[in-house]
mmCIF file of C-alpha atoms in Angstrom:
data_model
loop_
_atom_site.group_PDB
_atom_site.id
_atom_site.type_symbol
_atom_site.label_atom_id
_atom_site.label_comp_id
_atom_site.label_asym_id
_atom_site.label_seq_id
_atom_site.Cartn_x
_atom_site.Cartn_y
_atom_site.Cartn_z
ATOM 1 C CA MET R 1 -0.294 0.134 -0.481
ATOM 2 C CA GLY R 2 1.277 3.555 -0.852
ATOM 3 C CA ALA R 3 1.284 6.348 1.974
ATOM 4 C CA LEU R 4 -1.431 7.925 -0.405
ATOM 5 C CA ASP R 5 -3.858 5.084 -0.844
ATOM 6 C CA GLY R 6 -6.845 6.857 -1.821
ATOM 7 C CA ARG R 7 -6.129 10.538 -1.544
ATOM 8 C CA VAL R 8 -6.742 12.318 -4.428
ATOM 9 C CA ALA R 9 -4.338 15.690 -4.882
ATOM 10 C CA VAL R 10 -4.324 18.914 -7.037
ATOM 11 C CA ILE R 11 -0.630 19.588 -7.662
ATOM 12 C CA THR R 12 -0.917 23.170 -9.104
ATOM 13 C CA GLY R 13 2.858 23.785 -11.311
ATOM 14 C CA ALA R 14 3.476 20.155 -12.101
ATOM 15 C CA GLY R 15 4.851 20.210 -15.334
ATOM 16 C CA ARG R 16 8.310 20.891 -15.008
ATOM 17 C CA GLY R 17 10.533 20.413 -11.599
ATOM 18 C CA ILE R 18 9.673 20.739 -7.901
ATOM 19 C CA GLY R 19 5.946 20.053 -8.730
ATOM 20 C CA ARG R 20 6.650 17.801 -11.388
ATOM 21 C CA GLU R 21 8.599 15.722 -8.650
ATOM 22 C CA HIS R 22 5.495 16.133 -6.145
ATOM 23 C CA ALA R 23 2.804 14.383 -8.704
ATOM 24 C CA LEU R 24 4.965 11.556 -9.458
ATOM 25 C CA LEU R 25 5.712 10.676 -6.679
ATOM 26 C CA PHE R 26 2.419 11.295 -5.409
ATOM 27 C CA ALA R 27 1.060 8.867 -8.107
ATOM 28 C CA LYS R 28 3.550 6.729 -7.324
ATOM 29 C CA GLU R 29 2.347 6.107 -3.742
ATOM 30 C CA GLY R 30 -1.280 6.036 -4.613
ATOM 31 C CA ALA R 31 -3.129 9.598 -5.184
ATOM 32 C CA ALA R 32 -4.829 10.196 -7.975
ATOM 33 C CA VAL R 33 -2.762 13.974 -9.365
ATOM 34 C CA ILE R 34 -4.661 17.066 -10.845
ATOM 35 C CA VAL R 35 -1.656 17.806 -12.675
ATOM 36 C CA ASN R 36 -2.053 22.137 -13.246
ATOM 37 C CA ASP R 37 0.150 23.561 -15.123
ATOM 38 C CA VAL R 38 -0.530 27.131 -17.714
ATOM 39 C CA GLY R 39 2.994 25.921 -18.943
ATOM 40 C CA GLY R 40 3.977 29.113 -19.947
ATOM 41 C CA SER R 41 7.623 30.133 -19.501
ATOM 42 C CA ASN R 42 9.896 31.746 -16.874
ATOM 43 C CA SER R 43 7.918 34.827 -16.252
ATOM 44 C CA GLY R 44 4.788 33.799 -17.249
ATOM 45 C CA ASP R 45 4.156 34.277 -20.889
ATOM 46 C CA GLY R 46 2.431 32.005 -22.817
ATOM 47 C CA ALA R 47 0.877 29.079 -22.645
ATOM 48 C CA ASP R 48 1.691 24.947 -23.165
ATOM 49 C CA ALA R 49 -0.533 22.584 -22.466
ATOM 50 C CA GLY R 50 2.276 19.626 -23.746
ATOM 51 C CA PRO R 51 3.934 19.496 -19.775
ATOM 52 C CA ALA R 52 1.068 18.917 -17.992
ATOM 53 C CA ASN R 53 -0.672 16.330 -20.840
ATOM 54 C CA ASP R 54 3.581 14.807 -20.110
ATOM 55 C CA VAL R 55 3.630 14.048 -16.697
ATOM 56 C CA VAL R 56 -0.186 12.678 -17.364
ATOM 57 C CA LYS R 57 1.325 10.293 -19.770
ATOM 58 C CA GLU R 58 4.713 9.655 -17.559
ATOM 59 C CA ILE R 59 2.221 8.952 -14.209
ATOM 60 C CA ALA R 60 -0.295 6.634 -16.173
ATOM 61 C CA ALA R 61 3.428 4.927 -18.038
ATOM 62 C CA ALA R 62 3.949 3.741 -14.157
ATOM 63 C CA GLY R 63 0.381 2.391 -13.630
ATOM 64 C CA GLY R 64 -0.681 6.078 -11.901
ATOM 65 C CA THR R 65 -3.938 7.653 -12.100
ATOM 66 C CA ALA R 66 -4.020 11.703 -13.329
ATOM 67 C CA VAL R 67 -5.545 14.251 -14.962
ATOM 68 C CA ALA R 68 -4.594 16.959 -17.004
ATOM 69 C CA ASN R 69 -5.241 20.474 -15.768
ATOM 70 C CA VAL R 70 -4.167 23.495 -17.634
ATOM 71 C CA ASN R 71 -5.389 26.613 -16.024
ATOM 72 C CA ASN R 72 -4.089 29.518 -14.507
ATOM 73 C CA VAL R 73 -4.232 29.422 -11.163
ATOM 74 C CA ALA R 74 -4.356 33.490 -10.229
ATOM 75 C CA ASP R 75 -7.234 33.393 -12.675
ATOM 76 C CA TRP R 76 -10.449 33.151 -10.417
ATOM 77 C CA ASP R 77 -13.123 31.456 -12.570
ATOM 78 C CA GLY R 78 -9.632 29.245 -13.341
ATOM 79 C CA ALA R 79 -8.867 28.425 -9.564
ATOM 80 C CA GLN R 80 -12.423 27.375 -9.528
ATOM 81 C CA ASP R 81 -12.738 24.924 -11.822
ATOM 82 C CA LEU R 82 -8.786 23.625 -10.975
ATOM 83 C CA VAL R 83 -10.861 22.474 -8.050
ATOM 84 C CA GLN R 84 -14.066 21.021 -9.276
ATOM 85 C CA GLN R 85 -12.279 19.090 -11.251
ATOM 86 C CA ALA R 86 -10.700 16.849 -8.525
ATOM 87 C CA ILE R 87 -14.417 16.835 -7.107
ATOM 88 C CA ASN R 88 -15.913 15.882 -10.437
ATOM 89 C CA GLU R 89 -13.282 13.607 -12.033
ATOM 90 C CA PHE R 90 -12.583 11.477 -8.287
ATOM 91 C CA GLY R 91 -15.642 12.383 -6.485
ATOM 92 C CA GLN R 92 -12.900 14.075 -3.374
ATOM 93 C CA LEU R 93 -10.689 16.506 -2.727
ATOM 94 C CA ASP R 94 -7.565 16.013 -0.121
ATOM 95 C CA VAL R 95 -4.831 17.532 -1.301
ATOM 96 C CA VAL R 96 -3.658 20.877 -2.736
ATOM 97 C CA VAL R 97 -0.091 21.466 -2.765
ATOM 98 C CA ASN R 98 0.022 25.213 -3.996
ATOM 99 C CA ASN R 99 3.858 25.193 -6.018
ATOM 100 C CA ALA R 100 3.244 27.527 -9.332
ATOM 101 C CA GLY R 101 5.212 30.137 -10.037
ATOM 102 C CA ILE R 102 6.701 32.661 -12.051
ATOM 103 C CA LEU R 103 9.611 34.819 -11.979
ATOM 104 C CA ARG R 104 10.236 38.134 -13.050
ATOM 105 C CA ASP R 105 12.984 39.608 -10.861
ATOM 106 C CA SER R 106 14.396 44.051 -11.352
ATOM 107 C CA TYR R 107 16.052 45.834 -8.204
ATOM 108 C CA LEU R 108 13.069 48.575 -7.153
ATOM 109 C CA ALA R 109 14.230 51.436 -8.675
ATOM 110 C CA THR R 110 13.777 50.052 -12.282
ATOM 111 C CA MET R 111 11.172 46.959 -11.360
ATOM 112 C CA ALA R 112 7.678 48.002 -13.850
ATOM 113 C CA GLU R 113 4.919 47.901 -12.383
ATOM 114 C CA SER R 114 3.859 44.883 -14.810
ATOM 115 C CA GLN R 115 6.814 43.158 -13.193
ATOM 116 C CA TRP R 116 5.284 43.320 -9.826
ATOM 117 C CA ASP R 117 1.521 42.770 -10.529
ATOM 118 C CA ALA R 118 2.680 39.712 -12.001
ATOM 119 C CA VAL R 119 4.122 37.901 -9.942
ATOM 120 C CA ILE R 120 2.260 38.234 -6.510
ATOM 121 C CA ALA R 121 -0.605 37.237 -9.085
ATOM 122 C CA VAL R 122 0.946 33.523 -9.610
ATOM 123 C CA HIS R 123 2.531 33.876 -6.765
ATOM 124 C CA LEU R 124 -0.123 34.862 -3.751
ATOM 125 C CA LYS R 125 -2.870 35.361 -5.610
ATOM 126 C CA GLY R 126 -3.034 31.704 -7.078
ATOM 127 C CA HIS R 127 -1.928 30.092 -3.036
ATOM 128 C CA PHE R 128 -5.427 32.501 -2.118
ATOM 129 C CA ALA R 129 -7.546 31.583 -5.127
ATOM 130 C CA VAL R 130 -7.203 27.851 -5.167
ATOM 131 C CA LEU R 131 -7.062 27.495 -1.247
ATOM 132 C CA ARG R 132 -10.261 29.738 -1.228
ATOM 133 C CA HIS R 133 -12.052 27.354 -3.277
ATOM 134 C CA ALA R 134 -10.894 24.044 -1.533
ATOM 135 C CA ALA R 135 -11.983 25.620 1.650
ATOM 136 C CA ALA R 136 -15.154 26.212 0.263
ATOM 137 C CA HIS R 137 -15.995 23.176 -0.436
ATOM 138 C CA TRP R 138 -14.564 21.794 3.110
ATOM 139 C CA LYS R 139 -15.759 23.398 4.801
ATOM 140 C CA GLN R 140 -19.524 22.750 3.049
ATOM 141 C CA GLN R 141 -18.414 19.091 3.229
ATOM 142 C CA SER R 142 -18.231 19.510 7.145
ATOM 143 C CA LYS R 143 -21.065 21.609 7.517
ATOM 144 C CA ASP R 144 -23.204 18.584 5.832
ATOM 145 C CA GLY R 145 -21.970 15.589 8.418
ATOM 146 C CA GLY R 146 -19.217 14.716 6.511
ATOM 147 C CA GLN R 147 -14.916 14.790 8.169
ATOM 148 C CA PRO R 148 -12.499 16.497 5.766
ATOM 149 C CA ALA R 149 -8.811 14.696 6.856
ATOM 150 C CA ALA R 150 -7.783 17.098 4.292
ATOM 151 C CA SER R 151 -4.320 18.979 3.890
ATOM 152 C CA VAL R 152 -2.575 21.969 1.994
ATOM 153 C CA ILE R 153 1.122 22.258 1.468
ATOM 154 C CA ASN R 154 2.401 26.077 -0.023
ATOM 155 C CA THR R 155 5.374 27.382 -1.651
ATOM 156 C CA ALA R 156 6.966 29.783 0.211
ATOM 157 C CA SER R 157 11.440 30.573 -0.347
ATOM 158 C CA GLY R 158 14.273 31.357 1.685
ATOM 159 C CA SER R 159 13.990 34.736 -0.422
ATOM 160 C CA GLY R 160 10.877 35.321 1.657
ATOM 161 C CA THR R 161 11.624 34.223 5.480
ATOM 162 C CA THR R 162 15.583 33.541 6.000
ATOM 163 C CA ILE R 163 17.210 35.133 3.093
ATOM 164 C CA PRO R 164 16.192 38.265 1.458
ATOM 165 C CA ASN R 165 17.576 38.380 -2.144
ATOM 166 C CA PRO R 166 18.160 41.633 -4.042
ATOM 167 C CA GLY R 167 16.336 41.602 -6.953
ATOM 168 C CA GLN R 168 13.619 40.059 -6.159
ATOM 169 C CA ALA R 169 10.949 42.481 -4.167
ATOM 170 C CA ASN R 170 8.014 40.992 -5.456
ATOM 171 C CA TYR R 171 9.109 37.564 -5.776
ATOM 172 C CA GLY R 172 10.054 37.301 -1.382
ATOM 173 C CA SER R 173 6.981 40.053 -0.835
ATOM 174 C CA ALA R 174 4.992 37.500 -2.346
ATOM 175 C CA LYS R 175 6.692 34.592 -0.716
ATOM 176 C CA ALA R 176 6.434 36.323 3.338
ATOM 177 C CA ALA R 177 2.998 37.376 2.699
ATOM 178 C CA ILE R 178 2.605 32.566 1.329
ATOM 179 C CA ALA R 179 4.153 31.910 4.792
ATOM 180 C CA ALA R 180 1.890 34.007 6.688
ATOM 181 C CA LEU R 181 -1.362 32.627 4.789
ATOM 182 C CA THR R 182 -0.076 29.325 5.847
ATOM 183 C CA LEU R 183 -0.370 30.607 8.976
ATOM 184 C CA ILE R 184 -3.807 32.193 9.439
ATOM 185 C CA ALA R 185 -4.971 29.171 7.194
ATOM 186 C CA ALA R 186 -4.334 26.486 9.420
ATOM 187 C CA GLU R 187 -5.741 28.638 12.506
ATOM 188 C CA GLU R 188 -9.130 28.999 10.088
ATOM 189 C CA LEU R 189 -9.816 25.585 8.697
ATOM 190 C CA GLU R 190 -9.060 23.292 11.667
ATOM 191 C CA ARG R 191 -11.791 23.249 12.679
ATOM 192 C CA TYR R 192 -13.004 21.540 9.007
ATOM 193 C CA GLY R 193 -10.214 18.901 9.484
ATOM 194 C CA VAL R 194 -8.360 20.763 7.339
ATOM 195 C CA ARG R 195 -3.864 20.992 8.143
ATOM 196 C CA VAL R 196 -1.958 23.787 6.061
ATOM 197 C CA ASN R 197 1.764 23.937 5.966
ATOM 198 C CA ALA R 198 4.240 25.468 3.617
ATOM 199 C CA ILE R 199 7.664 24.425 2.737
ATOM 200 C CA ALA R 200 10.300 26.761 1.054
ATOM 201 C CA PRO R 201 12.464 24.571 -1.148
ATOM 202 C CA ILE R 202 15.803 24.480 -2.356
ATOM 203 C CA ALA R 203 16.336 22.974 -5.596
ATOM 204 C CA ARG R 204 17.726 23.176 -8.837
ATOM 205 C CA THR R 205 14.668 24.305 -11.279
ATOM 206 C CA ARG R 206 13.710 26.455 -14.307
ATOM 207 C CA LEU R 207 13.301 29.616 -11.872
ATOM 208 C CA THR R 208 16.325 28.639 -9.810
ATOM 209 C CA LEU R 209 19.000 28.531 -11.761
ATOM 210 C CA ALA R 210 17.982 31.613 -13.705
ATOM 211 C CA THR R 211 18.511 33.490 -10.839
ATOM 212 C CA PRO R 212 21.921 35.296 -10.426
ATOM 213 C CA GLY R 213 25.078 32.849 -9.073
ATOM 214 C CA MET R 214 22.678 29.748 -8.302
ATOM 215 C CA GLY R 215 23.645 28.332 -11.470
ATOM 216 C CA THR R 216 27.243 28.330 -10.033
ATOM 217 C CA MET R 217 26.128 27.292 -7.032
ATOM 218 C CA MET R 218 23.588 24.700 -7.927
ATOM 219 C CA ALA R 219 25.157 22.403 -10.560
ATOM 220 C CA GLU R 220 24.578 18.800 -11.298
ATOM 221 C CA PRO R 221 27.647 16.542 -9.008
ATOM 222 C CA GLU R 222 30.279 14.535 -10.357
ATOM 223 C CA ASP R 223 28.703 10.508 -11.596
ATOM 224 C CA GLY R 224 28.359 8.816 -8.188
ATOM 225 C CA GLU R 225 28.219 12.267 -6.044
ATOM 226 C CA LEU R 226 24.715 12.870 -4.255
ATOM 227 C CA ASP R 227 22.518 15.400 -5.947
ATOM 228 C CA LEU R 228 21.741 17.939 -3.000
ATOM 229 C CA PHE R 229 20.074 20.122 -5.696
ATOM 230 C CA SER R 230 18.131 17.596 -7.273
ATOM 231 C CA SER R 231 14.191 18.696 -7.060
ATOM 232 C CA ALA R 232 13.006 15.200 -6.213
ATOM 233 C CA ASN R 233 14.751 15.780 -2.775
ATOM 234 C CA ILE R 234 11.804 18.064 -1.881
ATOM 235 C CA ALA R 235 8.858 15.724 -2.976
ATOM 236 C CA PRO R 236 9.174 13.143 0.068
ATOM 237 C CA LEU R 237 8.387 15.817 2.883
ATOM 238 C CA VAL R 238 5.044 17.213 1.079
ATOM 239 C CA ALA R 239 4.107 13.981 0.521
ATOM 240 C CA TYR R 240 4.104 12.935 3.948
ATOM 241 C CA LEU R 241 2.475 16.381 5.080
ATOM 242 C CA ALA R 242 -0.326 15.342 2.639
ATOM 243 C CA THR R 243 -1.262 11.786 4.464
ATOM 244 C CA GLU R 244 -4.680 11.420 5.793
ATOM 245 C CA LYS R 245 -2.811 10.717 9.276
ATOM 246 C CA CYS R 246 -0.021 13.282 9.145
ATOM 247 C CA PRO R 247 -0.826 15.429 12.771
ATOM 248 C CA ILE R 248 1.049 18.378 11.678
ATOM 249 C CA THR R 249 -0.378 21.918 10.701
ATOM 250 C CA GLY R 250 0.752 25.202 10.767
ATOM 251 C CA GLN R 251 4.790 24.796 10.504
ATOM 252 C CA VAL R 252 7.253 26.271 7.584
ATOM 253 C CA TYR R 253 9.701 23.957 6.264
ATOM 254 C CA ALA R 254 12.763 24.620 5.358
ATOM 255 C CA VAL R 255 13.617 21.516 3.033
ATOM 256 C CA GLN R 256 17.939 21.001 0.496
ATOM 257 C CA GLY R 257 18.411 17.289 -0.353
ATOM 258 C CA GLY R 258 19.036 16.475 3.089
ATOM 259 C CA ALA R 259 18.052 18.998 5.606
ATOM 260 C CA ILE R 260 14.701 19.516 6.705
ATOM 261 C CA SER R 261 14.929 22.908 9.434
ATOM 262 C CA GLN R 262 11.675 24.299 10.873
ATOM 263 C CA LEU R 263 11.443 27.797 10.392
ATOM 264 C CA SER R 264 10.121 30.227 13.276
ATOM 265 C CA GLY R 265 8.418 33.657 12.098
ATOM 266 C CA TRP R 266 9.331 37.764 13.560
ATOM 267 C CA HIS R 267 9.909 37.420 17.530
ATOM 268 C CA ASP R 268 10.740 39.369 19.857
ATOM 269 C CA VAL R 269 15.050 39.956 20.122
ATOM 270 C CA SER R 270 15.060 43.075 22.437
ATOM 271 C CA THR R 271 12.586 45.085 24.311
ATOM 272 C CA ILE R 272 12.658 48.280 25.321
ATOM 273 C CA GLU R 273 9.378 49.705 27.637
ATOM 274 C CA ILE R 274 8.340 52.776 29.775
ATOM 275 C CA ALA R 275 6.060 54.075 32.557
ATOM 276 C CA GLY R 276 4.974 57.074 30.626
ATOM 277 C CA PRO R 277 4.708 58.519 26.533
ATOM 278 C CA TRP R 278 7.927 57.597 24.686
ATOM 279 C CA SER R 279 10.061 60.635 23.390
ATOM 280 C CA ILE R 280 12.244 61.282 20.627
ATOM 281 C CA ASP R 281 15.238 61.262 22.062
ATOM 282 C CA ASP R 282 14.791 58.566 24.798
ATOM 283 C CA ILE R 283 14.043 56.270 21.966
ATOM 284 C CA ALA R 284 17.405 57.022 20.138
ATOM 285 C CA ALA R 285 19.118 56.804 23.502
ATOM 286 C CA ARG R 286 17.572 53.476 24.213
ATOM 287 C CA LEU R 287 16.626 51.590 20.644
ATOM 288 C CA PRO R 288 18.809 48.834 20.202
ATOM 289 C CA SER R 289 20.815 48.839 16.421
#
């Protein structure tokens, strides 16, 4: 028996890279998978049904179950149709893996409005739109007397959590917001039987190789060496978080090669207090730099 037998999963951005590895492992572990990918370029331009359909064929050839979806997750109706497709095709929805993303890097002083809007739309709105429609389904299922044992795994990034990356104000902002969305969604949806977690992966993908300086760091290893930056290293954690009996919710994990780290967000590191009103001079004298 597979770890995900009987589960139905929607995986966005599953035509290539990390998302493809998620889809292949989920299917291998017994899940029925909706392979979503609009098939665009790194920057989100264009569309091609090929990547999603190729992954579906690969899963079918290995004896698994999958169907393709080429909707844009940043489109409200498209995200709703994606969720509904899982229910129509397989009668249920148990897992959402929000993974789709694009890059339009630029420094702040030269970033165009379109570069900001496109990245925020695909990453942040795309996460929210799919999650919102899935949450509505699970809420109704719970109200009707069903007992969801659902799981959502979002995709944050070190660029938005631990390693601010110049040139990625749009991407990092979206990813930081996704980490916050994860924690809020975990609090809201627990009552309906839904767990929500996030990963911040580091792997060799089209997007990371397009980031200056990353190509050299993530070069493929010599024959026989462990490939720490393979996208396949990310999928097992996501698959575990998607299992029915996994108890974890409201967590963000950095995952890379042979390491998984639990992350924690903003927290107090020092505090100054006063009994009366603040003055600017007092703050200047006492505030830690």
